[in-house]
Structure formats: structure tokens, C-alpha cells
PDB file of C-alpha atoms in Angstrom:
ATOM      1  CA  MET N1079      47.463   9.415 -16.361  1.00 47.00           C
ATOM      2  CA  PHE N1080      46.416   8.912 -19.785  1.00 52.00           C
ATOM      3  CA  LYS N1081      44.333   5.562 -18.703  1.00 55.00           C
ATOM      4  CA  PHE N1082      42.740   6.829 -15.710  1.00 57.00           C
ATOM      5  CA  LYS N1083      41.393   9.932 -17.560  1.00 60.00           C
ATOM      6  CA  PRO N1084      38.465   7.852 -20.291  1.00 57.00           C
ATOM      7  CA  LEU N1085      37.586   5.599 -17.181  1.00 58.00           C
ATOM      8  CA  LYS N1086      36.304   8.627 -15.149  1.00 63.00           C
ATOM      9  CA  LYS N1087      34.866  10.489 -18.207  1.00 67.00           C
ATOM     10  CA  LYS N1088      32.773   7.547 -18.840  1.00 69.00           C
ATOM     11  CA  PHE N1089      32.324   6.614 -14.936  1.00 64.00           C
ATOM     12  CA  LEU N1090      31.035  10.482 -15.281  1.00 75.00           C
ATOM     13  CA  GLN N1091      28.308  10.711 -18.288  1.00 77.00           C
ATOM     14  CA  ARG N1092      26.717   7.410 -17.003  1.00 80.00           C
ATOM     15  CA  ASP N1093      26.233   9.028 -13.456  1.00 81.00           C
ATOM     16  CA  ILE N1094      24.538  12.417 -15.149  1.00 80.00           C
ATOM     17  CA  LEU N1095      22.395   9.365 -17.681  1.00 83.00           C
ATOM     18  CA  CYS N1096      21.248   7.470 -14.313  1.00 83.00           C
ATOM     19  CA  LEU N1097      20.329  10.905 -12.673  1.00 85.00           C
ATOM     20  CA  ALA N1098      18.512  12.319 -15.166  1.00 85.00           C
ATOM     21  CA  LEU N1099      16.402   9.003 -15.731  1.00 86.00           C
ATOM     22  CA  PHE N1100      15.721   9.478 -12.017  1.00 90.00           C
ATOM     23  CA  LYS N1101      14.580  12.661 -12.605  1.00 89.00           C
ATOM     24  CA  ILE N1102      12.594  12.533 -15.305  1.00 88.00           C
ATOM     25  CA  LEU N1103      10.707   9.180 -13.163  1.00 88.00           C
ATOM     26  CA  LEU N1104      10.604  11.693 -10.044  1.00 88.00           C
ATOM     27  CA  VAL N1105       9.079  14.389 -11.924  1.00 86.00           C
ATOM     28  CA  VAL N1106       6.699  11.861 -13.835  1.00 84.00           C
ATOM     29  CA  GLY N1107       5.725  10.071 -10.304  1.00 82.00           C
ATOM     30  CA  LEU N1108       5.056  13.696  -9.062  1.00 80.00           C
ATOM     31  CA  SER N1109       2.604  15.008 -11.905  1.00 79.00           C
ATOM     32  CA  PHE N1110       0.282  11.699 -11.737  1.00 78.00           C
ATOM     33  CA  TYR N1111       0.038  12.381  -7.900  1.00 76.00           C
ATOM     34  CA  LEU N1112      -0.527  15.833  -8.371  1.00 74.00           C
ATOM     35  CA  LYS N1113      -3.355  15.106 -11.036  1.00 73.00           C
ATOM     36  CA  SER N1114      -4.635  11.882  -8.583  1.00 67.00           C
ATOM     37  CA  PHE N1115      -4.128  14.055  -5.712  1.00 66.00           C
ATOM     38  CA  SER N1116      -6.754  17.382  -7.577  1.00 64.00           C
ATOM     39  CA  LYS N1117      -9.046  15.447  -8.548  1.00 62.00           C
ATOM     40  CA  PRO N1118      -9.756  12.330  -5.948  1.00 58.00           C
ATOM     41  CA  HIS N1119     -13.093  11.868  -6.281  1.00 61.00           C
ATOM     42  CA  MET N1120     -12.594  11.537 -10.242  1.00 58.00           C
ATOM     43  CA  THR N1121     -10.326   8.543 -10.469  1.00 64.00           C
ATOM     44  CA  PHE N1122     -12.496   7.361  -7.076  1.00 68.00           C
ATOM     45  CA  GLU N1123     -15.958   7.282  -9.292  1.00 73.00           C
ATOM     46  CA  LYS N1124     -14.050   5.877 -12.457  1.00 76.00           C
ATOM     47  CA  ILE N1125     -12.107   2.850  -9.637  1.00 72.00           C
ATOM     48  CA  SER N1126     -16.099   2.450  -8.162  1.00 78.00           C
ATOM     49  CA  LYS N1127     -17.813   2.257 -11.761  1.00 83.00           C
ATOM     50  CA  HIS N1128     -15.196  -0.079 -13.485  1.00 79.00           C
ATOM     51  CA  LEU N1129     -15.438  -2.476  -9.680  1.00 78.00           C
ATOM     52  CA  VAL N1130     -19.433  -2.053 -10.313  1.00 84.00           C
ATOM     53  CA  SER N1131     -19.243  -3.240 -14.033  1.00 84.00           C
ATOM     54  CA  SER N1132     -17.039  -6.167 -13.480  1.00 81.00           C
ATOM     55  CA  LEU N1133     -19.519  -7.725 -10.636  1.00 77.00           C
ATOM     56  CA  LYS N1134     -22.671  -7.114 -12.474  1.00 82.00           C
ATOM     57  CA  GLN N1135     -20.767  -9.029 -15.793  1.00 78.00           C
ATOM     58  CA  GLU N1136     -19.932 -11.975 -13.357  1.00 72.00           C
ATOM     59  CA  ARG N1137     -22.948 -12.021 -12.102  1.00 74.00           C
ATOM     60  CA  LYS N1138     -24.599 -12.232 -15.586  1.00 73.00           C
ATOM     61  CA  LEU N1139     -21.941 -15.102 -16.292  1.00 69.00           C
ATOM     62  CA  GLY N1140     -22.721 -17.049 -13.126  1.00 57.00           C
TER      63      GLY N1140
END
């Protein structure tokens, strides 16, 4: 009994840490998804501007 209890405590603490990390990652992922979903045109404009500027730089170099 004495040898089993500390192992069980460590196992439970590790599980709690894993669950906490998973929840944090889930919340962060959801927040990023919602931000991109609420303003899709903003992110799309930024991406398109970046692509256009990179293409122009390539043409200047080439």
C-alpha cells in the first residue's frame, strides 16, 4: 500500500498537468481560429499584399 500510493499521486499529477496543457492549447487554438474567422478579409488582404510584394521583389532581383 505504501509503495503504491506515491506512484498513484505522481501519475495523477502528471495527468492533471497534461490535461491543463491540452486545455491551454485548445483555448489558444480556438481564440486564433475565432480571430481569423471574425476578420477573414483582413488576414486575406495581408496575405495577398505579402505575396504581391514578394513577387515584385523577385522581379526586381531577376
